[in-house]
mmCIF file of C-alpha atoms in Angstrom:
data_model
loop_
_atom_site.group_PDB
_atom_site.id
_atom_site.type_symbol
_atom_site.label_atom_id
_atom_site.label_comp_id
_atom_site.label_asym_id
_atom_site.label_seq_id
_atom_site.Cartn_x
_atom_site.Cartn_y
_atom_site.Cartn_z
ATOM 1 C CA UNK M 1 -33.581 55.361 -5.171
ATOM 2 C CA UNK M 2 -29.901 55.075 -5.432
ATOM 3 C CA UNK M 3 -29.474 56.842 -2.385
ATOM 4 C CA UNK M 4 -32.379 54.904 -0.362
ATOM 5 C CA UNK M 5 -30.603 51.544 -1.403
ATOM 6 C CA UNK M 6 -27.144 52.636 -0.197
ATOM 7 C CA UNK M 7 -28.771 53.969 3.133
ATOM 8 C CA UNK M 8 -30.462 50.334 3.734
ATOM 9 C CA UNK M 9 -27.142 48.966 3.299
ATOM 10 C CA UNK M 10 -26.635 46.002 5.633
ATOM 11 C CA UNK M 11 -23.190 46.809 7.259
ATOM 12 C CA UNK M 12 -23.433 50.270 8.441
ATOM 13 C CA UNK M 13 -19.655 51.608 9.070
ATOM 14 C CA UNK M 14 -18.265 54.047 11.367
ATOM 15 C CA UNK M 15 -17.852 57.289 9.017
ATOM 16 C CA UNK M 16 -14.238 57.967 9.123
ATOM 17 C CA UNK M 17 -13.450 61.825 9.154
ATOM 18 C CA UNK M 18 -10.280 62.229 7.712
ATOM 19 C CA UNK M 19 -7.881 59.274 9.306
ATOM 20 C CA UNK M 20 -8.218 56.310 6.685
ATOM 21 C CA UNK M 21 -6.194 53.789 10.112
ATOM 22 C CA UNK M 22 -7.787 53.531 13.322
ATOM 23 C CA UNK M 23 -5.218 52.549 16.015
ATOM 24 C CA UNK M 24 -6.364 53.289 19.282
ATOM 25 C CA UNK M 25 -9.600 51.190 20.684
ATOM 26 C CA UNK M 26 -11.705 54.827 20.297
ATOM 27 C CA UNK M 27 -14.824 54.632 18.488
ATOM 28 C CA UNK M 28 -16.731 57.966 18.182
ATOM 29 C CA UNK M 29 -19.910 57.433 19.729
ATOM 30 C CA UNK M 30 -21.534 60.073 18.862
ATOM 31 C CA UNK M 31 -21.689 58.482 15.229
ATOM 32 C CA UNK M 32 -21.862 55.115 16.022
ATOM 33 C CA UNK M 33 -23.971 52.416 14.290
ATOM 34 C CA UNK M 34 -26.575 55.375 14.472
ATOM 35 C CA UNK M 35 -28.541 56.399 10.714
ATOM 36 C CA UNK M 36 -28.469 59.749 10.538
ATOM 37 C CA UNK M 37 -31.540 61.879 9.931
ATOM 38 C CA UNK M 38 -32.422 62.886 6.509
ATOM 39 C CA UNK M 39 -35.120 64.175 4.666
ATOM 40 C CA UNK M 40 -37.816 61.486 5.520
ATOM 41 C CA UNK M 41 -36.879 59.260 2.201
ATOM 42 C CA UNK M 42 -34.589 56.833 4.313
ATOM 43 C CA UNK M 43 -36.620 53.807 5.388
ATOM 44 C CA UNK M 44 -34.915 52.258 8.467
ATOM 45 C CA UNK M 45 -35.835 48.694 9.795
ATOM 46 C CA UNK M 46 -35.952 48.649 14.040
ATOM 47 C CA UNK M 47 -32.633 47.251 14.403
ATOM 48 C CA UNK M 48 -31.239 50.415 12.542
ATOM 49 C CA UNK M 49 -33.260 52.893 13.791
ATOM 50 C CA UNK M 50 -32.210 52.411 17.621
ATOM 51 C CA UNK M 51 -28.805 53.512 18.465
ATOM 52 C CA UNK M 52 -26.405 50.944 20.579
ATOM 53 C CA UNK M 53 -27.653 52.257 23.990
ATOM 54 C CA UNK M 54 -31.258 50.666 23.823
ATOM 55 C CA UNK M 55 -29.410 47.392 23.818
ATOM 56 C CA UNK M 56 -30.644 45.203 26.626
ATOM 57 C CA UNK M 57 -33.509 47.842 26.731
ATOM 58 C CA UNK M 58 -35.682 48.061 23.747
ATOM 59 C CA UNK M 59 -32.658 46.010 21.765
ATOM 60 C CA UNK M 60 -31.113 42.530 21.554
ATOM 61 C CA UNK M 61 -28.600 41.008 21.077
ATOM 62 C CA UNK M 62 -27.115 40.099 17.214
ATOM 63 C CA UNK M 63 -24.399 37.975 18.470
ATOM 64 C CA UNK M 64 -25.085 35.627 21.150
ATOM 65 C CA UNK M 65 -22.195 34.108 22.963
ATOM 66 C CA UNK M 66 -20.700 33.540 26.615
ATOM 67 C CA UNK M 67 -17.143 35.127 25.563
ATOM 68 C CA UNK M 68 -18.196 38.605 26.912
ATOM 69 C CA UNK M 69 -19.446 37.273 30.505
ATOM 70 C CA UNK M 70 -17.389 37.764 34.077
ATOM 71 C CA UNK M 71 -14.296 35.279 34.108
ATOM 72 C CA UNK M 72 -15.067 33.559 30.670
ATOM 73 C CA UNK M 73 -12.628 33.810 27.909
ATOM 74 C CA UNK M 74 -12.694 33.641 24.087
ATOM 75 C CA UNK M 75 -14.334 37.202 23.502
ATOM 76 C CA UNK M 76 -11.729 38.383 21.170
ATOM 77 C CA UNK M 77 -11.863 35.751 18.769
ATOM 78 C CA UNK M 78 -15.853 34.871 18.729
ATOM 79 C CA UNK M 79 -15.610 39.410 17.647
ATOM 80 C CA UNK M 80 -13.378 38.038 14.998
ATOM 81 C CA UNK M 81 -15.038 35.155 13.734
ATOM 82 C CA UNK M 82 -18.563 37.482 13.856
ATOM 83 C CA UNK M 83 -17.159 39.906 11.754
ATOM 84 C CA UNK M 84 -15.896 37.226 8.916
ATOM 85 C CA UNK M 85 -19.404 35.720 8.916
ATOM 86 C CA UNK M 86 -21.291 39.134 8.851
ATOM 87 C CA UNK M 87 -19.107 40.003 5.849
ATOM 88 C CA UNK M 88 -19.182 36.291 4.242
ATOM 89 C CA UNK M 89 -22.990 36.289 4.319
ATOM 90 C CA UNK M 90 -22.873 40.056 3.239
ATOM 91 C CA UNK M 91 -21.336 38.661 0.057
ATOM 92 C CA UNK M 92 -22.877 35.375 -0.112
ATOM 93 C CA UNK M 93 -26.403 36.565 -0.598
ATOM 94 C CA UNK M 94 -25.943 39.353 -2.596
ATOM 95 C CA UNK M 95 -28.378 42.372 -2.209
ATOM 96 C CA UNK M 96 -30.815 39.518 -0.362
ATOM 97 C CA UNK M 97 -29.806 40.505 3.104
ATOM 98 C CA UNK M 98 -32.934 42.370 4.378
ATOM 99 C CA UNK M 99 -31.988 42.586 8.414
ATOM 100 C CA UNK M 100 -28.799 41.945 10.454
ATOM 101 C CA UNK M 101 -27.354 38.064 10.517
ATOM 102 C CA UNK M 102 -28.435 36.724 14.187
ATOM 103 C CA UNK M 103 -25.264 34.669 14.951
ATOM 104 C CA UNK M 104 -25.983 32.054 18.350
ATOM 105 C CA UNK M 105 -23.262 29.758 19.511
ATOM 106 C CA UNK M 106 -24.617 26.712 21.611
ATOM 107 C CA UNK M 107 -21.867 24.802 22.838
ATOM 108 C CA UNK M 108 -19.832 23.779 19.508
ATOM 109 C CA UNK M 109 -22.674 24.534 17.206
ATOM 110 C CA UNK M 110 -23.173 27.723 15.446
ATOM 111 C CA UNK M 111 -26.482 28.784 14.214
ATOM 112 C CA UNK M 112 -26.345 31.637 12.031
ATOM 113 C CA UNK M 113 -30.047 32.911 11.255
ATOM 114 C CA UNK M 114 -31.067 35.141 8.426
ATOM 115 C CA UNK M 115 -33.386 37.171 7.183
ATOM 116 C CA UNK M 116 -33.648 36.756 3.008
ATOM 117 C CA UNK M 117 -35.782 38.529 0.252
ATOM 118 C CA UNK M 118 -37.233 36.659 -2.468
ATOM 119 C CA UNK M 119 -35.215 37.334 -5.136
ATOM 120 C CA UNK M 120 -33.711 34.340 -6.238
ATOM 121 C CA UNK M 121 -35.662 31.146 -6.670
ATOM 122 C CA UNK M 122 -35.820 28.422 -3.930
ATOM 123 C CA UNK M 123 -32.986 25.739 -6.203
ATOM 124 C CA UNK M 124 -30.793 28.587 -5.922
ATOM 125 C CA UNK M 125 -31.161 29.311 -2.365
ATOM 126 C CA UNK M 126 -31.171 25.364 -1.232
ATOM 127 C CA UNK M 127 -27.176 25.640 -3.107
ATOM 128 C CA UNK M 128 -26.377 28.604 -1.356
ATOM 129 C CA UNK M 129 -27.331 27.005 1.884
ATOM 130 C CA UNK M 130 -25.514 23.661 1.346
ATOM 131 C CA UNK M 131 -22.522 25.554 0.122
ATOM 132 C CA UNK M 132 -22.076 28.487 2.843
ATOM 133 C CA UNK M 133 -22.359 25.352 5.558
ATOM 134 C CA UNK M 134 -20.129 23.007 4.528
ATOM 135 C CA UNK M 135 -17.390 25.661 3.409
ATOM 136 C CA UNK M 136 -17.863 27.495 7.504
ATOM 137 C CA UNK M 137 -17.764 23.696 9.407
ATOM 138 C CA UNK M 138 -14.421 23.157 7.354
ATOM 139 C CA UNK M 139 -13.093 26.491 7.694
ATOM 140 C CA UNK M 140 -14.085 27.060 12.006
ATOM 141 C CA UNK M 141 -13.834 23.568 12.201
ATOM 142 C CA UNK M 142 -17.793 23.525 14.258
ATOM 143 C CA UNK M 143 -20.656 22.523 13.055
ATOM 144 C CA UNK M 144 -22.553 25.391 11.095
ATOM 145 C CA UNK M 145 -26.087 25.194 10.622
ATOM 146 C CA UNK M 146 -27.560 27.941 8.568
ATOM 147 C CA UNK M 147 -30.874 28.947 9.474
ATOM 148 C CA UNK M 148 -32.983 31.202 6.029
ATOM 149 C CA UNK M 149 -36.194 33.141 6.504
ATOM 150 C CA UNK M 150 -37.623 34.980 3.295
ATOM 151 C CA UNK M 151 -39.642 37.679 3.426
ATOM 152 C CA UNK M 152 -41.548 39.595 1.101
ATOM 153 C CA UNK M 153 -39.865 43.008 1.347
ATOM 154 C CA UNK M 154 -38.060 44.939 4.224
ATOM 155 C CA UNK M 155 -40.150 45.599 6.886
ATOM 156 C CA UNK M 156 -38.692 49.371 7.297
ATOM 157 C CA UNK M 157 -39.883 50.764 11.249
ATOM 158 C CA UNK M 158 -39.191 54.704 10.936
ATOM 159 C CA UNK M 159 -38.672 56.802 7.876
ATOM 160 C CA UNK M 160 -35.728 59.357 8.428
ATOM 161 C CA UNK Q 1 -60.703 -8.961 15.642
ATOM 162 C CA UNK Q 2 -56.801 -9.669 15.678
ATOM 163 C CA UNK Q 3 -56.940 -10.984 12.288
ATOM 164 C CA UNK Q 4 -55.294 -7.694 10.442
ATOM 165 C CA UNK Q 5 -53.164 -6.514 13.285
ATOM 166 C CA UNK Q 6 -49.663 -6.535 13.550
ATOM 167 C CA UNK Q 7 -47.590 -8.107 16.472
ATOM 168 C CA UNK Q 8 -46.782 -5.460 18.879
ATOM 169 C CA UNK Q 9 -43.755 -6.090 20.950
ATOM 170 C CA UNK Q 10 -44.802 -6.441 24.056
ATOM 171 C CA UNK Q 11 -46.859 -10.005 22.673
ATOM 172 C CA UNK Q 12 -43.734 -10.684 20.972
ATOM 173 C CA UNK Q 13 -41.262 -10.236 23.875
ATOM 174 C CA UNK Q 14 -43.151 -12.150 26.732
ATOM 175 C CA UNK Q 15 -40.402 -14.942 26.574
ATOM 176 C CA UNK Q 16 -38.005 -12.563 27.082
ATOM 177 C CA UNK Q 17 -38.024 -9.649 29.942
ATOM 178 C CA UNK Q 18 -37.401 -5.971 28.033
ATOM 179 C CA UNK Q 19 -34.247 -4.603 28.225
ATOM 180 C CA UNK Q 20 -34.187 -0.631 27.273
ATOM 181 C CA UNK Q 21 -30.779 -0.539 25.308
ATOM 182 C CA UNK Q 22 -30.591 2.839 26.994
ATOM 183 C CA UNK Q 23 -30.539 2.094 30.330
ATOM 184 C CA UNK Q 24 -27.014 0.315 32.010
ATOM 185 C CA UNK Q 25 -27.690 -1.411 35.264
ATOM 186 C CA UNK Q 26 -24.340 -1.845 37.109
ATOM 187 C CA UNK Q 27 -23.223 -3.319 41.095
ATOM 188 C CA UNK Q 28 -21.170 -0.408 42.225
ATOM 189 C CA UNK Q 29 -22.280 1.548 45.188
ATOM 190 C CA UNK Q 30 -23.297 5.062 43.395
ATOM 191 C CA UNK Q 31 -21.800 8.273 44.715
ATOM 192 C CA UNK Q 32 -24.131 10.102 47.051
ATOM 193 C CA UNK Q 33 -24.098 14.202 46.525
ATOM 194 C CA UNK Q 34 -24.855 16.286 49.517
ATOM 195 C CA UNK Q 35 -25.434 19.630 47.814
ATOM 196 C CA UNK Q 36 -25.280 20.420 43.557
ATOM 197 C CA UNK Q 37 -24.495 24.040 43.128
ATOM 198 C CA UNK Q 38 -25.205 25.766 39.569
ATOM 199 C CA UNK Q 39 -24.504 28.448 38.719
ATOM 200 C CA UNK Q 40 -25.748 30.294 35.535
ATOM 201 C CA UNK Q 41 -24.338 33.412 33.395
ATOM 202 C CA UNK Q 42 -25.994 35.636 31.404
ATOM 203 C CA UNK Q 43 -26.358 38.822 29.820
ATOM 204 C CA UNK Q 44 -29.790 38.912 29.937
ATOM 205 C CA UNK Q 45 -32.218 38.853 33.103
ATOM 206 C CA UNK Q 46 -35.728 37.395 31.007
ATOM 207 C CA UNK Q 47 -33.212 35.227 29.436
ATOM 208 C CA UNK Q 48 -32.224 33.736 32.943
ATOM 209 C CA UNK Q 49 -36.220 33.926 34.552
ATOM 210 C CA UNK Q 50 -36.985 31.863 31.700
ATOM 211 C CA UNK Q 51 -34.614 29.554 32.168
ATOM 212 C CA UNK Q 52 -34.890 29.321 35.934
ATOM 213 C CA UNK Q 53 -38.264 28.335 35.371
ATOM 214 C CA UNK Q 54 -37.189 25.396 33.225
ATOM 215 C CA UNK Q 55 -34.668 23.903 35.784
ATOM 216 C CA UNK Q 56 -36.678 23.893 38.583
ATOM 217 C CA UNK Q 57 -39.659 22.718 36.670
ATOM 218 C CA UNK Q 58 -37.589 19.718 35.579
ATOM 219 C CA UNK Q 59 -36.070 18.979 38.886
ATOM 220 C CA UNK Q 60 -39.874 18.712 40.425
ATOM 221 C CA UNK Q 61 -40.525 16.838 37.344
ATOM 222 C CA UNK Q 62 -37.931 14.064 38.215
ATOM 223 C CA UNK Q 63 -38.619 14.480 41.819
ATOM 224 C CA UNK Q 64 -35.133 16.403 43.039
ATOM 225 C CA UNK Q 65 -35.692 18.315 45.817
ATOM 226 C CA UNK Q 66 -34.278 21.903 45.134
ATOM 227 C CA UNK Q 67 -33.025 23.439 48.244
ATOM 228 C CA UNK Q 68 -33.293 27.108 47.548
ATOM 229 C CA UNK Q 69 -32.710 29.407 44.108
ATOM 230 C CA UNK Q 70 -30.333 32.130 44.903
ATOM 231 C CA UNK Q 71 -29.874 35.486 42.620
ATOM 232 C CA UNK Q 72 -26.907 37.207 43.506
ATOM 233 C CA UNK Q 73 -26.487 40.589 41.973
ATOM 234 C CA UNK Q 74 -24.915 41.154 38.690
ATOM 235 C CA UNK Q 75 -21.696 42.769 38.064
ATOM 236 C CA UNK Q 76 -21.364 45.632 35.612
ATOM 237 C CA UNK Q 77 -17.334 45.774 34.062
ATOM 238 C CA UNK Q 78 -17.245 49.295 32.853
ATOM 239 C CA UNK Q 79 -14.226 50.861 30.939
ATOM 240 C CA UNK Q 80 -13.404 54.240 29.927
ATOM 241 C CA UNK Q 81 -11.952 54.885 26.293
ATOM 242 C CA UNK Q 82 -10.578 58.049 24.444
ATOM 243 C CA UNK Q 83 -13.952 59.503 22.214
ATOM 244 C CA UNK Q 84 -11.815 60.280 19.496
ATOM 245 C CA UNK Q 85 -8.825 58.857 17.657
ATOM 246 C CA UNK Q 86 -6.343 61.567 17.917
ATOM 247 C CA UNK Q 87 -6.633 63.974 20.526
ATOM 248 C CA UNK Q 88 -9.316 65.749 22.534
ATOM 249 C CA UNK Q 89 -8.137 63.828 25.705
ATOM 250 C CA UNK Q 90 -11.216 65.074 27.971
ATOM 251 C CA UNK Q 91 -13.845 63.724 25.906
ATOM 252 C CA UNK Q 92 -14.196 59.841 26.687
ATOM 253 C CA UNK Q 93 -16.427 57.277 26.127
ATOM 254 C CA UNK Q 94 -17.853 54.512 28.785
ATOM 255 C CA UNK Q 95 -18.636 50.902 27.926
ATOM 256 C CA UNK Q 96 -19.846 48.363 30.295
ATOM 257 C CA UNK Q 97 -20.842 44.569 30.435
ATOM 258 C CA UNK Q 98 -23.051 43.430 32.756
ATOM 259 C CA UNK Q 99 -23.326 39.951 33.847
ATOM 260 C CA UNK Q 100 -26.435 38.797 36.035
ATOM 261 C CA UNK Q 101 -26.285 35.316 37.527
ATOM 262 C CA UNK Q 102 -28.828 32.383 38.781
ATOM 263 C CA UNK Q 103 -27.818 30.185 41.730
ATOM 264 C CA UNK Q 104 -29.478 26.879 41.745
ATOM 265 C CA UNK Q 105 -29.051 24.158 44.552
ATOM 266 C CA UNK Q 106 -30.208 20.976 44.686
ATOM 267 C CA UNK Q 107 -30.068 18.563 47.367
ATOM 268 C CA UNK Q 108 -29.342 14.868 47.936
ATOM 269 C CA UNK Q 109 -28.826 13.466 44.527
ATOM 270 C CA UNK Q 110 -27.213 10.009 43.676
ATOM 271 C CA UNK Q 111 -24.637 10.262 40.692
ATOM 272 C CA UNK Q 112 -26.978 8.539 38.023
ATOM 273 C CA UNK Q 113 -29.682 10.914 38.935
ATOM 274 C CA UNK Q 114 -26.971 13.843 38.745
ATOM 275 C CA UNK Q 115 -26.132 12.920 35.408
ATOM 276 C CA UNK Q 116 -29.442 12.779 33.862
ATOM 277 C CA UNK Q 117 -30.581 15.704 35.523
ATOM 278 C CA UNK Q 118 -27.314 17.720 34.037
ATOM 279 C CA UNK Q 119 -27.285 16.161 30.744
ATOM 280 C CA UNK Q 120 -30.952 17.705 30.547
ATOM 281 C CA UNK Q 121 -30.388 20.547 31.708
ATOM 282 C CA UNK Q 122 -27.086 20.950 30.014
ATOM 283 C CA UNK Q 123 -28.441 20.729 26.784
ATOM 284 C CA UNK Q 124 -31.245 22.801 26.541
ATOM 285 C CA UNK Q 125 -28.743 25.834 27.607
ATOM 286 C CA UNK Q 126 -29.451 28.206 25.806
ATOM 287 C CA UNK Q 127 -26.791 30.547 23.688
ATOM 288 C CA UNK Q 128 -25.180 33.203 25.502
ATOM 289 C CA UNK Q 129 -25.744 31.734 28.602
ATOM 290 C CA UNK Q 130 -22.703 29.841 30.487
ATOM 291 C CA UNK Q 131 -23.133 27.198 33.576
ATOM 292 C CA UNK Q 132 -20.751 26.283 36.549
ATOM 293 C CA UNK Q 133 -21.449 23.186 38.834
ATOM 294 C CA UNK Q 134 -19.927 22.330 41.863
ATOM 295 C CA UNK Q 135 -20.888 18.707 43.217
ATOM 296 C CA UNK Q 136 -20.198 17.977 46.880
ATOM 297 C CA UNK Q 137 -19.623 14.205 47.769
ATOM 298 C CA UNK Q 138 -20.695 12.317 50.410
ATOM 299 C CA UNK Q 139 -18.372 9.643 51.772
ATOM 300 C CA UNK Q 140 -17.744 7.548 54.423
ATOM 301 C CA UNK Q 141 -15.665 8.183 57.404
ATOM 302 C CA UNK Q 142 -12.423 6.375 56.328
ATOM 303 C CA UNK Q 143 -11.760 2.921 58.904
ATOM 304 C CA UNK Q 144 -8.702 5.071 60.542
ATOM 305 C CA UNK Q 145 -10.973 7.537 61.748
ATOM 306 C CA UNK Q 146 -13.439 5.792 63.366
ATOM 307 C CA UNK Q 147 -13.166 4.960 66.658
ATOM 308 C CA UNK Q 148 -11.073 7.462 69.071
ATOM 309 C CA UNK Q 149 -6.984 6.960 69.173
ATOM 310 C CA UNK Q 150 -7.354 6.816 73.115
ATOM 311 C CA UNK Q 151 -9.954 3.697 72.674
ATOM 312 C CA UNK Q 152 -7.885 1.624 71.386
ATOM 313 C CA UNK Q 153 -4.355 2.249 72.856
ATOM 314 C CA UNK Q 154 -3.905 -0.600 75.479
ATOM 315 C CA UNK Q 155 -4.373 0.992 79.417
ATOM 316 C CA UNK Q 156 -1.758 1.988 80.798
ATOM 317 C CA UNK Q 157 -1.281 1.692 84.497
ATOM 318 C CA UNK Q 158 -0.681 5.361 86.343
ATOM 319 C CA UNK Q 159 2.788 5.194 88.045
ATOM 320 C CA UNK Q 160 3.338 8.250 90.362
ATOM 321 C CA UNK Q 161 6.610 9.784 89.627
ATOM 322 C CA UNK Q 162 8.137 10.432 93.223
ATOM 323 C CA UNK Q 163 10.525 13.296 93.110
#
């Protein structure tokens, strides 16, 4: 049970071998953002179960922004500010998380949408809402509009 | 029976003509565009269809006349990284970003209809997906220009040089 909870885990990290710094821009990927298989106890929603090459394919995207295109800049800093809000709203909602934050910059606006389970009651969520915008608009400085879906339980794809 | 019924405004306005708030009316000549180029970004190919669809349905809508809608092809920008983070310098690992664009051109606008047409279209962009425009003016042929130099130099008489 333990186990199954750590395996659905929203942020899944690279498993270091044996170096605790990476320096170098390598990322094994052989390992990466893949779940392992296991004995069939693991349920894994669809966004899990497909490794990074099906993106574009049977994939999209979780970040949404124009800092990766030909001749456009910024695509350092929109990786930087992703990973803040993935961790941010890791810790925000804690244990509620039950897919990947979709983060979509249109112009200045960011949209962050997410996927919640119904664990705490509405009140609660309402604050949370109120208090994660306001704190992101003052801290990027754009306006941050939080976007909450609940659903009833992880929708899990594949057991592995 | 009009007994129960409210006023609308255009009963209550027939003194005065209706003036949208939104709409400016000003005496300069507007600037006449020959060609407006866009040209759209993107990651993703249904991302651009779709929204290829909705600019050209909206310049039809507003009655621009869309010259053609170009695709170039994309470009991929691959790089090649170690695999691992010490050694094993023969084992790499490839990335690459591709980028598919959407050439729209549109012709014979005036600068009002420019701007609302951009605005629109401007605004319903959606994420992920970045625009260029390029606007080519039409102007008049500056007064200098106009007639030929040897028109209006004054004749000069032909005088044979006798050696």
């Amino acid at each position: 049970m333990a186990a199954a909870a750590r395996a659905l885990r929203v942020l899944p990290r690279v498993p270091s071998a044996t170096r605790q710094l990476h320096t170098t821009p390598a990322c094994l990927k052989t390992r990466a953002a893949r779940v392992r298989v296991g004995k069939g106890d693991k349920l894994v929603t669809y966004e899990q179960a497909h490794p990074p090459h099906h993106i574009g394919h049977r994939k999209g995207w979780l970040s949404l922004h124009t800092g990766n295109l030909c001749g456009e800049a910024g695509a350092a800093q929109r990786a930087v500010e992703d990973a803040f809000l993935r961790r941010f709203l890791y810790g925000t909602f804690p244990g509620l998380l039950a897919d990947e934050v979709v983060l979509k910059r249109r112009g200045n606006l960011l949209v962050i949408c997410a996927l919640l389970g119904r664990a705490l009651p509405p009140h609660k969520l309402y604050f949370l809402l109120g208090y994660t915008e306001t704190l992101l608009s003052h801290f990027y400085k754009c306006p941050v509009r939080l976007e909450l879906q609940t659903v009833p339980a992880r929708v899990p794809y594949k057991c592995l | 029976n009009l007994m129960g019924a409210r006023l609308s405004g255009s009963y209550g306005d027939t003194q005065e003509p209706k003036t949208n708030p939104l709409v400016s009316i000003s005496d300069e000549p507007e600037t006449l565009y020959k060609r407006l180029s866009i040209l759209i970004k993107g990651h993703d190919k249904a991302v651009l269809d779709s929204y290829e669809y909705f600019a050209v349905l909206a310049a039809k809508e507003l009655g621009i006349s869309v010259e053609k809608v170009d695709k170039p092809p994309k470009t991929i920008e691959r790089f090649t990284l170690l695999k691992s983070v010490h050694i094993y310098k023969k084992h790499r690992v490839q990335y690459e970003m591709r980028t598919h664009y959407m050439c729209l051109e549109l012709k014979y606008l005036t600068s009002s209809t420019a701007a609302v047409y951009l605005e629109y279209v401007q605004r319903n962009l959606p994420e992920g997906v970045a625009m260029e425009v390029k606007k080519t003016k039409i102007e008049k042929i500056p007064e200098h220009i106009r007639k030929p130099v040897w028109d209006t130099l004054p004749q000069v008489e032909e005088t044979e040089v006798k050696s």
